[in-house]
mmCIF file of C-alpha atoms in Angstrom:
data_model
loop_
_atom_site.group_PDB
_atom_site.id
_atom_site.type_symbol
_atom_site.label_atom_id
_atom_site.label_comp_id
_atom_site.label_asym_id
_atom_site.label_seq_id
_atom_site.Cartn_x
_atom_site.Cartn_y
_atom_site.Cartn_z
ATOM 1 C CA MET A 165 0.000 0.000 0.000
ATOM 2 C CA THR A 166 1.427 3.393 -1.008
ATOM 3 C CA VAL A 167 1.977 6.243 1.424
ATOM 4 C CA ALA A 168 -0.696 8.284 -0.370
ATOM 5 C CA LEU A 169 -3.213 5.470 0.022
ATOM 6 C CA VAL A 170 -2.434 5.124 3.722
ATOM 7 C CA VAL A 171 -3.010 8.854 4.154
ATOM 8 C CA LEU A 172 -6.333 8.581 2.336
ATOM 9 C CA VAL A 173 -7.498 5.712 4.533
ATOM 10 C CA LEU A 174 -6.505 7.565 7.704
ATOM 11 C CA ALA A 175 -8.227 10.709 6.486
ATOM 12 C CA ALA A 176 -11.415 8.770 5.876
ATOM 13 C CA GLY A 177 -11.478 7.736 9.507
ATOM 14 C CA ALA A 178 -10.348 11.022 11.013
ATOM 15 C CA TRP A 179 -12.681 13.354 9.153
ATOM 16 C CA LEU A 180 -15.816 11.261 8.913
ATOM 17 C CA MET A 181 -18.082 13.941 10.344
ATOM 18 C CA TRP A 182 -16.794 16.900 8.338
ATOM 19 C CA PRO A 183 -19.429 18.644 6.182
ATOM 20 C CA PRO A 184 -18.785 19.182 2.452
ATOM 21 C CA ALA A 185 -17.043 22.444 1.531
ATOM 22 C CA ARG A 186 -18.949 24.163 -1.235
ATOM 23 C CA GLY A 187 -18.795 27.775 -0.113
ATOM 24 C CA ARG A 188 -17.546 29.234 -3.398
ATOM 25 C CA PHE A 189 -20.459 27.691 -5.287
ATOM 26 C CA ARG A 190 -23.127 28.568 -2.730
ATOM 27 C CA GLY A 191 -26.108 30.209 -4.384
ATOM 28 C CA VAL A 192 -24.878 29.399 -7.892
ATOM 29 C CA ALA A 193 -27.743 27.823 -9.784
ATOM 30 C CA MET A 194 -27.814 25.665 -12.880
ATOM 31 C CA LYS A 195 -29.195 27.230 -16.038
ATOM 32 C CA PRO A 196 -31.916 25.292 -17.867
ATOM 33 C CA LEU A 197 -30.862 23.432 -20.989
ATOM 34 C CA PRO A 198 -32.417 24.373 -24.338
ATOM 35 C CA ALA A 199 -35.632 22.541 -25.122
ATOM 36 C CA PRO A 200 -34.917 19.200 -26.819
ATOM 37 C CA THR A 201 -35.831 18.643 -30.429
ATOM 38 C CA GLY A 202 -37.061 15.154 -31.226
ATOM 39 C CA THR A 203 -36.719 12.259 -28.821
ATOM 40 C CA THR A 204 -33.089 12.881 -27.862
ATOM 41 C CA SER A 205 -31.487 16.187 -28.762
ATOM 42 C CA ALA A 206 -27.812 16.687 -29.517
ATOM 43 C CA VAL A 207 -27.644 18.801 -26.360
ATOM 44 C CA GLU A 208 -28.966 15.938 -24.244
ATOM 45 C CA GLN A 209 -26.595 13.502 -25.924
ATOM 46 C CA GLY A 210 -23.717 15.891 -25.315
ATOM 47 C CA ARG A 211 -24.627 16.268 -21.667
ATOM 48 C CA GLU A 212 -24.619 12.488 -21.214
ATOM 49 C CA ILE A 213 -21.248 12.273 -22.967
ATOM 50 C CA PHE A 214 -19.776 15.098 -20.863
ATOM 51 C CA ARG A 215 -20.954 13.592 -17.586
ATOM 52 C CA TYR A 216 -20.740 9.841 -18.077
ATOM 53 C CA GLU A 217 -18.633 8.872 -21.129
ATOM 54 C CA THR A 218 -15.217 7.364 -20.350
ATOM 55 C CA TYR A 219 -14.162 6.705 -23.965
ATOM 56 C CA GLY A 220 -12.599 3.417 -22.865
ATOM 57 C CA ASP A 221 -10.110 5.037 -20.464
ATOM 58 C CA GLU A 222 -11.229 2.678 -17.687
ATOM 59 C CA TYR A 223 -8.789 0.067 -18.993
ATOM 60 C CA PHE A 224 -5.856 2.426 -18.403
ATOM 61 C CA PHE A 225 -6.915 3.652 -14.961
ATOM 62 C CA THR A 226 -8.028 0.247 -13.668
ATOM 63 C CA ASP A 227 -5.796 -2.295 -15.413
ATOM 64 C CA ASP A 228 -2.631 -0.282 -16.037
ATOM 65 C CA LEU A 229 -2.495 2.155 -13.129
ATOM 66 C CA LYS A 230 -4.517 -0.133 -10.840
ATOM 67 C CA LEU A 231 -5.969 2.880 -9.052
ATOM 68 C CA PRO A 232 -7.923 1.848 -5.929
ATOM 69 C CA PHE A 233 -11.220 3.356 -7.022
ATOM 70 C CA TRP A 234 -12.915 0.528 -5.099
ATOM 71 C CA LEU A 235 -11.787 2.343 -1.940
ATOM 72 C CA LEU A 236 -12.618 5.787 -3.228
ATOM 73 C CA VAL A 237 -16.256 4.944 -3.937
ATOM 74 C CA ARG A 238 -16.693 3.519 -0.422
ATOM 75 C CA ILE A 239 -15.444 6.637 1.334
ATOM 76 C CA PRO A 240 -18.287 8.932 2.510
ATOM 77 C CA ALA A 241 -18.920 11.795 0.097
ATOM 78 C CA PRO A 242 -17.813 14.554 2.531
ATOM 79 C CA ILE A 243 -14.476 12.769 2.978
ATOM 80 C CA ARG A 244 -13.905 12.433 -0.761
ATOM 81 C CA GLU A 245 -14.508 16.121 -1.199
ATOM 82 C CA LYS A 246 -12.374 17.204 1.759
ATOM 83 C CA THR A 247 -9.395 14.979 1.005
ATOM 84 C CA LEU A 248 -9.378 14.803 -2.796
ATOM 85 C CA GLY A 249 -11.852 17.384 -4.071
ATOM 86 C CA VAL A 250 -13.962 14.666 -5.713
ATOM 87 C CA MET A 251 -17.582 15.810 -5.622
ATOM 88 C CA THR A 252 -20.903 13.980 -5.377
ATOM 89 C CA ASP A 253 -24.239 15.238 -6.727
ATOM 90 C CA ARG A 254 -27.647 15.138 -5.052
ATOM 91 C CA GLU A 255 -28.413 11.803 -6.673
ATOM 92 C CA GLY A 256 -25.395 10.291 -4.943
ATOM 93 C CA LYS A 257 -23.360 9.944 -8.134
ATOM 94 C CA ILE A 258 -19.663 10.696 -7.962
ATOM 95 C CA VAL A 259 -18.922 13.467 -10.448
ATOM 96 C CA GLY A 260 -16.569 12.348 -13.202
ATOM 97 C CA LEU A 261 -15.976 8.755 -12.061
ATOM 98 C CA GLU A 262 -17.899 5.990 -13.839
ATOM 99 C CA PRO A 263 -17.976 2.195 -13.398
ATOM 100 C CA LYS A 264 -18.026 0.248 -16.661
ATOM 101 C CA VAL A 265 -18.595 -3.489 -17.044
ATOM 102 C CA GLY A 266 -16.410 -4.968 -19.783
ATOM 103 C CA LYS A 267 -17.110 -7.928 -22.036
ATOM 104 C CA ASP A 268 -15.105 -10.017 -19.595
ATOM 105 C CA GLY A 269 -17.620 -9.185 -16.856
ATOM 106 C CA LYS A 270 -15.075 -7.138 -14.885
ATOM 107 C CA THR A 271 -16.081 -3.754 -13.490
ATOM 108 C CA ARG A 272 -13.558 -1.049 -14.205
ATOM 109 C CA PHE A 273 -13.617 2.642 -13.286
ATOM 110 C CA GLY A 274 -12.950 5.381 -15.815
ATOM 111 C CA VAL A 275 -13.027 9.169 -15.740
ATOM 112 C CA THR A 276 -15.148 11.602 -17.741
ATOM 113 C CA CYS A 277 -14.903 15.254 -18.783
ATOM 114 C CA ALA A 278 -16.903 16.161 -15.683
ATOM 115 C CA LEU A 279 -14.159 15.069 -13.284
ATOM 116 C CA CYS A 280 -12.147 18.219 -13.979
ATOM 117 C CA HIS A 281 -14.816 20.505 -15.448
ATOM 118 C CA SER A 282 -17.860 20.224 -13.206
ATOM 119 C CA VAL A 283 -18.596 21.106 -9.591
ATOM 120 C CA VAL A 284 -21.543 20.714 -7.238
ATOM 121 C CA ASN A 285 -23.281 23.491 -5.297
ATOM 122 C CA GLU A 286 -24.773 23.226 -1.815
ATOM 123 C CA LYS A 287 -28.030 21.882 -3.275
ATOM 124 C CA GLY A 288 -26.175 19.028 -4.931
ATOM 125 C CA GLU A 289 -26.765 20.482 -8.392
ATOM 126 C CA ARG A 290 -24.053 20.044 -10.989
ATOM 127 C CA LEU A 291 -22.483 23.170 -12.429
ATOM 128 C CA ASP A 292 -21.073 21.763 -15.644
ATOM 129 C CA GLY A 293 -18.283 23.795 -17.205
ATOM 130 C CA VAL A 294 -16.927 25.177 -13.924
ATOM 131 C CA PRO A 295 -13.365 23.920 -13.325
ATOM 132 C CA ASN A 296 -12.910 21.881 -10.158
ATOM 133 C CA HIS A 297 -9.952 23.659 -8.615
ATOM 134 C CA ARG A 298 -10.306 21.580 -5.461
ATOM 135 C CA LEU A 299 -9.646 18.346 -7.338
ATOM 136 C CA LYS A 300 -6.333 16.756 -6.356
ATOM 137 C CA LEU A 301 -5.869 14.789 -9.548
ATOM 138 C CA GLY A 302 -2.172 14.315 -8.929
ATOM 139 C CA THR A 303 -2.854 12.799 -5.510
ATOM 140 C CA ILE A 304 -5.327 10.372 -7.068
ATOM 141 C CA LEU A 305 -2.815 9.315 -9.724
ATOM 142 C CA ALA A 306 -0.155 8.950 -7.016
ATOM 143 C CA LEU A 307 -2.258 6.161 -5.479
ATOM 144 C CA SER A 308 -1.168 3.882 -8.328
ATOM 145 C CA PRO A 309 1.061 1.015 -7.202
ATOM 146 C CA THR A 310 2.512 0.664 -10.705
ATOM 147 C CA ILE A 311 4.318 4.010 -11.027
ATOM 148 C CA SER A 312 7.865 4.883 -10.015
ATOM 149 C CA ARG A 313 8.790 6.894 -6.937
ATOM 150 C CA ALA A 314 9.897 9.748 -9.196
ATOM 151 C CA GLN A 315 6.571 9.784 -11.043
ATOM 152 C CA ARG A 316 4.667 9.710 -7.757
ATOM 153 C CA SER A 317 6.664 12.722 -6.591
ATOM 154 C CA VAL A 318 5.738 14.586 -9.762
ATOM 155 C CA PHE A 319 2.034 13.824 -9.376
ATOM 156 C CA LEU A 320 1.986 14.894 -5.737
ATOM 157 C CA SER A 321 3.652 18.193 -6.637
ATOM 158 C CA TRP A 322 0.727 19.333 -8.776
ATOM 159 C CA GLY A 323 -1.548 20.351 -5.927
ATOM 160 C CA PRO A 324 -5.286 20.997 -6.233
ATOM 161 C CA GLY A 325 -6.792 22.037 -9.543
ATOM 162 C CA ARG A 326 -3.681 21.498 -11.661
ATOM 163 C CA LEU A 327 -2.321 18.877 -14.039
ATOM 164 C CA ASP A 328 0.418 18.504 -16.616
ATOM 165 C CA ILE A 329 -1.144 17.387 -19.906
ATOM 166 C CA THR A 330 2.279 16.283 -21.178
ATOM 167 C CA SER A 331 2.917 13.861 -18.326
ATOM 168 C CA ALA A 332 2.634 10.052 -18.387
ATOM 169 C CA ASN A 333 1.257 9.887 -21.927
ATOM 170 C CA GLU A 334 2.424 9.978 -25.547
ATOM 171 C CA ALA A 335 3.066 13.735 -25.253
ATOM 172 C CA GLU A 336 5.519 13.236 -22.346
ATOM 173 C CA ASP A 337 8.169 15.979 -22.439
ATOM 174 C CA ASN A 338 9.965 15.039 -19.173
ATOM 175 C CA ILE A 339 9.245 18.509 -17.785
ATOM 176 C CA ASN A 340 7.017 18.899 -14.745
ATOM 177 C CA ASN A 341 4.955 21.882 -15.828
ATOM 178 C CA PRO A 342 1.366 21.657 -14.516
ATOM 179 C CA ALA A 343 -1.299 24.197 -15.391
ATOM 180 C CA LYS A 344 -4.613 24.862 -13.741
ATOM 181 C CA MET A 345 -7.775 23.254 -15.083
ATOM 182 C CA GLU A 346 -9.630 25.562 -17.438
ATOM 183 C CA ALA A 347 -13.317 26.397 -17.540
ATOM 184 C CA ALA A 348 -15.403 24.534 -20.112
ATOM 185 C CA PHE A 349 -18.171 27.121 -20.192
ATOM 186 C CA GLY A 350 -18.474 29.992 -22.647
ATOM 187 C CA THR A 351 -16.906 28.152 -25.598
ATOM 188 C CA LYS A 352 -19.241 29.560 -28.239
ATOM 189 C CA GLY A 353 -17.425 32.206 -30.239
ATOM 190 C CA ILE A 354 -14.030 31.332 -28.760
ATOM 191 C CA LYS A 355 -11.240 30.678 -31.261
ATOM 192 C CA TRP A 356 -8.341 29.211 -29.262
ATOM 193 C CA PHE A 357 -8.322 26.468 -26.619
ATOM 194 C CA ASN A 358 -5.850 25.460 -23.895
ATOM 195 C CA PHE A 359 -3.714 28.147 -22.318
ATOM 196 C CA ASN A 360 -1.262 28.120 -25.203
ATOM 197 C CA GLY A 361 -3.986 28.400 -27.829
ATOM 198 C CA THR A 362 -2.817 25.043 -29.168
ATOM 199 C CA PHE A 363 -6.213 24.034 -30.535
ATOM 200 C CA ASP A 364 -8.570 25.995 -32.753
ATOM 201 C CA SER A 365 -11.763 24.197 -31.752
ATOM 202 C CA ALA A 366 -13.375 22.704 -28.674
ATOM 203 C CA ALA A 367 -13.735 19.424 -30.560
ATOM 204 C CA GLU A 368 -9.999 19.158 -31.281
ATOM 205 C CA ARG A 369 -9.107 20.109 -27.709
ATOM 206 C CA SER A 370 -11.562 17.590 -26.241
ATOM 207 C CA HIS A 371 -10.460 14.810 -28.613
ATOM 208 C CA PHE A 372 -6.807 15.327 -27.665
ATOM 209 C CA THR A 373 -7.603 15.487 -23.959
ATOM 210 C CA MET A 374 -9.660 12.317 -23.762
ATOM 211 C CA ASP A 375 -7.459 10.369 -26.206
ATOM 212 C CA ILE A 376 -3.922 11.345 -25.180
ATOM 213 C CA VAL A 377 -4.199 12.849 -21.692
ATOM 214 C CA ALA A 378 -6.944 10.577 -20.303
ATOM 215 C CA HIS A 379 -5.868 7.497 -22.295
ATOM 216 C CA GLY A 380 -9.195 6.832 -23.996
ATOM 217 C CA ASN A 381 -9.244 4.923 -27.260
ATOM 218 C CA GLY A 382 -9.535 7.248 -30.228
ATOM 219 C CA GLU A 383 -8.001 8.206 -33.537
ATOM 220 C CA PHE A 384 -6.604 11.636 -32.709
ATOM 221 C CA VAL A 385 -3.921 12.572 -35.243
ATOM 222 C CA PRO A 386 -1.160 14.679 -33.612
ATOM 223 C CA PRO A 387 0.248 17.487 -35.802
ATOM 224 C CA ALA A 388 3.550 16.505 -37.375
ATOM 225 C CA LYS A 389 5.414 19.360 -35.633
ATOM 226 C CA TRP A 390 4.692 17.797 -32.242
ATOM 227 C CA GLY A 391 6.831 14.785 -33.048
ATOM 228 C CA ILE A 392 4.635 12.360 -31.078
ATOM 229 C CA VAL A 393 2.613 9.284 -32.000
ATOM 230 C CA ASN A 394 -0.833 8.307 -30.732
ATOM 231 C CA LYS A 395 -0.428 4.648 -29.800
ATOM 232 C CA ASP A 396 -4.078 3.933 -30.549
ATOM 233 C CA LEU A 397 -3.988 5.522 -33.980
ATOM 234 C CA GLY A 398 -4.780 3.038 -36.731
ATOM 235 C CA ASP A 399 -6.352 0.347 -34.563
ATOM 236 C CA GLY A 400 -9.736 1.030 -36.130
ATOM 237 C CA ILE A 401 -11.352 1.856 -32.777
ATOM 238 C CA ASP A 402 -12.570 5.374 -32.140
ATOM 239 C CA PHE A 403 -14.697 5.846 -29.041
ATOM 240 C CA ILE A 404 -14.052 9.595 -29.093
ATOM 241 C CA GLY A 405 -14.224 11.306 -32.494
ATOM 242 C CA PRO A 406 -17.841 10.389 -33.339
ATOM 243 C CA LYS A 407 -19.013 11.831 -30.006
ATOM 244 C CA MET A 408 -17.360 15.240 -30.438
ATOM 245 C CA PRO A 409 -20.186 16.978 -32.395
ATOM 246 C CA ALA A 410 -22.768 16.270 -29.682
ATOM 247 C CA LEU A 411 -20.277 17.136 -26.920
ATOM 248 C CA VAL A 412 -19.472 20.503 -28.510
ATOM 249 C CA THR A 413 -23.182 21.208 -28.971
ATOM 250 C CA TYR A 414 -23.622 20.762 -25.226
ATOM 251 C CA LEU A 415 -20.526 22.787 -24.342
ATOM 252 C CA GLU A 416 -21.865 25.692 -26.375
ATOM 253 C CA THR A 417 -24.968 25.790 -24.161
ATOM 254 C CA LEU A 418 -22.837 26.255 -21.037
ATOM 255 C CA GLU A 419 -22.895 29.994 -20.497
ATOM 256 C CA PRO A 420 -20.545 31.654 -18.009
ATOM 257 C CA PRO A 421 -22.354 31.838 -14.655
ATOM 258 C CA PHE A 422 -23.682 35.171 -13.455
ATOM 259 C CA PRO A 423 -22.160 36.429 -10.212
ATOM 260 C CA LYS A 424 -24.023 35.765 -6.997
ATOM 261 C CA PRO A 425 -26.290 38.540 -5.687
ATOM 262 C CA GLY A 426 -24.388 40.815 -3.329
ATOM 263 C CA SER A 427 -21.008 39.426 -4.398
ATOM 264 C CA TYR A 428 -19.765 42.748 -5.784
ATOM 265 C CA ASP A 429 -20.325 46.464 -5.291
ATOM 266 C CA PRO A 430 -22.352 47.866 -8.257
ATOM 267 C CA ALA A 431 -21.105 51.436 -7.846
ATOM 268 C CA MET A 432 -17.468 50.342 -7.737
ATOM 269 C CA ALA A 433 -18.076 47.993 -10.678
ATOM 270 C CA ALA A 434 -19.504 50.876 -12.719
ATOM 271 C CA ARG A 435 -16.375 52.935 -12.079
ATOM 272 C CA GLY A 436 -14.263 49.881 -12.786
ATOM 273 C CA LYS A 437 -15.907 49.427 -16.174
ATOM 274 C CA VAL A 438 -14.875 52.955 -17.163
ATOM 275 C CA LEU A 439 -11.311 52.153 -16.142
ATOM 276 C CA PHE A 440 -11.437 48.806 -17.956
ATOM 277 C CA MET A 441 -12.441 50.498 -21.193
ATOM 278 C CA GLY A 442 -10.141 53.474 -20.730
ATOM 279 C CA LYS A 443 -7.190 54.183 -18.457
ATOM 280 C CA ALA A 444 -6.393 50.554 -17.617
ATOM 281 C CA ARG A 445 -6.503 49.610 -21.343
ATOM 282 C CA CYS A 446 -7.901 46.145 -20.541
ATOM 283 C CA ALA A 447 -10.438 46.193 -23.388
ATOM 284 C CA ARG A 448 -7.690 46.252 -26.016
ATOM 285 C CA CYS A 449 -7.230 42.530 -25.471
ATOM 286 C CA HIS A 450 -10.279 41.603 -23.388
ATOM 287 C CA THR A 451 -12.742 43.084 -25.843
ATOM 288 C CA PRO A 452 -16.500 42.948 -25.155
ATOM 289 C CA PRO A 453 -18.840 41.164 -25.600
ATOM 290 C CA LEU A 454 -16.731 37.994 -25.193
ATOM 291 C CA TYR A 455 -14.107 39.907 -23.220
ATOM 292 C CA THR A 456 -11.348 38.458 -25.391
ATOM 293 C CA ASN A 457 -10.017 39.505 -28.791
ATOM 294 C CA ASN A 458 -9.438 35.830 -29.645
ATOM 295 C CA GLN A 459 -5.746 36.477 -30.227
ATOM 296 C CA LYS A 460 -2.544 34.814 -29.015
ATOM 297 C CA VAL A 461 0.310 36.749 -27.421
ATOM 298 C CA LYS A 462 3.941 36.177 -26.526
ATOM 299 C CA PRO A 463 4.685 35.701 -22.807
ATOM 300 C CA THR A 464 6.805 38.873 -22.846
ATOM 301 C CA GLU A 465 3.726 40.891 -23.841
ATOM 302 C CA VAL A 466 1.888 39.937 -20.673
ATOM 303 C CA GLY A 467 4.834 39.375 -18.343
ATOM 304 C CA THR A 468 3.988 35.824 -17.282
ATOM 305 C CA ASP A 469 6.170 32.738 -16.868
ATOM 306 C CA PRO A 470 7.018 31.520 -20.413
ATOM 307 C CA ALA A 471 7.679 27.876 -19.471
ATOM 308 C CA HIS A 472 4.226 26.609 -20.417
ATOM 309 C CA ALA A 473 4.126 28.616 -23.647
ATOM 310 C CA ASP A 474 7.520 27.170 -24.580
ATOM 311 C CA SER A 475 6.291 23.566 -24.493
ATOM 312 C CA PRO A 476 8.770 21.423 -26.457
ATOM 313 C CA VAL A 477 5.830 19.331 -27.671
ATOM 314 C CA PHE A 478 3.292 21.927 -28.820
ATOM 315 C CA LYS A 479 5.873 24.540 -29.841
ATOM 316 C CA ASP A 480 3.311 27.364 -29.620
ATOM 317 C CA GLY A 481 5.425 30.005 -27.919
ATOM 318 C CA THR A 482 2.234 31.850 -27.014
ATOM 319 C CA TYR A 483 -0.622 32.200 -24.554
ATOM 320 C CA LYS A 484 -4.179 32.826 -25.659
ATOM 321 C CA VAL A 485 -6.022 35.918 -24.443
ATOM 322 C CA PRO A 486 -8.598 34.328 -22.125
ATOM 323 C CA GLN A 487 -12.187 35.469 -21.896
ATOM 324 C CA LEU A 488 -13.150 37.130 -18.626
ATOM 325 C CA ARG A 489 -16.832 36.207 -18.434
ATOM 326 C CA GLY A 490 -17.343 34.216 -15.247
ATOM 327 C CA VAL A 491 -13.771 34.931 -14.138
ATOM 328 C CA TRP A 492 -14.966 35.362 -10.544
ATOM 329 C CA ILE A 493 -15.524 31.597 -10.226
ATOM 330 C CA THR A 494 -12.238 30.419 -11.765
ATOM 331 C CA ALA A 495 -9.594 31.472 -9.201
ATOM 332 C CA PRO A 496 -6.628 31.109 -9.052
ATOM 333 C CA TYR A 497 -5.462 32.936 -12.182
ATOM 334 C CA PHE A 498 -2.884 32.750 -14.977
ATOM 335 C CA HIS A 499 -1.967 29.406 -16.496
ATOM 336 C CA ASP A 500 -0.055 28.282 -13.416
ATOM 337 C CA GLY A 501 -2.441 29.646 -10.800
ATOM 338 C CA SER A 502 0.280 32.017 -9.565
ATOM 339 C CA ALA A 503 -2.199 34.880 -9.078
ATOM 340 C CA LYS A 504 -4.433 33.835 -6.204
ATOM 341 C CA THR A 505 -6.941 36.682 -6.468
ATOM 342 C CA LEU A 506 -8.251 39.166 -9.018
ATOM 343 C CA LYS A 507 -6.435 41.881 -7.080
ATOM 344 C CA ASP A 508 -3.198 39.978 -7.719
ATOM 345 C CA VAL A 509 -3.995 39.999 -11.439
ATOM 346 C CA VAL A 510 -4.695 43.729 -11.437
ATOM 347 C CA ASN A 511 -1.491 44.418 -9.486
ATOM 348 C CA HIS A 512 0.516 42.374 -11.984
ATOM 349 C CA TYR A 513 -0.731 44.274 -15.011
ATOM 350 C CA ASP A 514 -0.559 47.642 -13.269
ATOM 351 C CA LYS A 515 3.152 47.042 -12.751
ATOM 352 C CA HIS A 516 3.825 45.340 -16.093
ATOM 353 C CA PHE A 517 2.139 48.006 -18.202
ATOM 354 C CA GLY A 518 3.016 50.951 -15.967
ATOM 355 C CA LEU A 519 -0.623 51.959 -15.528
ATOM 356 C CA ASN A 520 -0.063 53.842 -12.247
ATOM 357 C CA LEU A 521 -3.470 52.924 -10.900
ATOM 358 C CA THR A 522 -4.424 54.072 -7.438
ATOM 359 C CA GLU A 523 -5.540 51.530 -4.847
ATOM 360 C CA ALA A 524 -9.104 52.774 -5.226
ATOM 361 C CA GLU A 525 -8.938 52.297 -8.999
ATOM 362 C CA LYS A 526 -7.531 48.799 -8.583
ATOM 363 C CA ASN A 527 -10.375 47.903 -6.247
ATOM 364 C CA ASP A 528 -12.926 49.303 -8.695
ATOM 365 C CA LEU A 529 -11.439 47.179 -11.479
ATOM 366 C CA VAL A 530 -11.675 44.091 -9.314
ATOM 367 C CA GLU A 531 -15.359 44.782 -8.606
ATOM 368 C CA PHE A 532 -16.037 45.116 -12.330
ATOM 369 C CA LEU A 533 -14.322 41.803 -13.056
ATOM 370 C CA LYS A 534 -16.422 40.213 -10.308
ATOM 371 C CA SER A 535 -19.548 41.481 -12.088
ATOM 372 C CA LEU A 536 -18.885 39.610 -15.351
ATOM 373 C CA PRO A 537 -20.819 38.532 -17.265
ATOM 374 C CA GLU A 538 -23.051 41.563 -16.978
ATOM 375 C CA ARG A 539 -26.781 40.832 -16.830
ATOM 376 C CA SER A 540 -27.306 42.634 -20.118
ATOM 377 C CA GLN A 541 -25.033 40.179 -21.957
#
């Protein structure tokens, strides 16, 4: 039994009576899905895919990594959330973890898109598209008895809400460079995906993620410049590609969540909007109504750590300009989560661009960012 597993078992006993921690999502409600057309709409199909489809990755997580999901599912829901950030909805289903019975009769556990990109509010409702920045994915992977001590150390270094998409897969670059999990809401109208802007569609990004990163079985074709090979490519089995149209249809219904009532000061936000559009020059890149210009920039332009942009696999050399709608629910900020608060973000750009903002102006800007998306959008 690994050290991480021992810790998990002890935590399950020690914290049995702890309540679930969902404070950041308190009062956040689910938006209704569009009305279905026909018996089963593409939106409904996409929602089922997003929440429950494993794409065959259960063979990797159960047979190869031998992760002790049998223990995880037996731990009380509050313990799972406190120790690992794994959430459970009001129907008692673990978000993002699905049992699948194979042709051999064996039950295996796989992961879905929802594991990293869905959370649960205090009512037990799923908020699909919101990144789960409490999820300790690295700690879960470190429970594997089949990995090396060095690999376990790498996984445990990620911390909550972060993962390295070029680790322990065909895109391995031997550099420990985790990034925070991105939001999956607000994809409609967005041009670039992943922090680097590596992908030009949600379908391509999702296909890569579930095929290469999550070890599903698909036919994703890596660009030649990456210099990597998809081990499943050419086996004639594609559990992923055919499901992308419905998945993207669902993703495009996931609007950025409106801020909670009373969560920001309207008067300060109004002043902050004037600053955003004017003196602070934010709107040059974060242009309404999407609050992004859909461009890519060099790390030197924004003054952030270039390591992720300089991925030896993707070779982008850039970061995308992220949208800011719903930014209040996606802390921490920047690709590496190095800015813990919106005030940290404002301070960074005030210094980098020499804006000379006063403390009052900085606070007004923060209140405006907390107000996005505006109700009129």
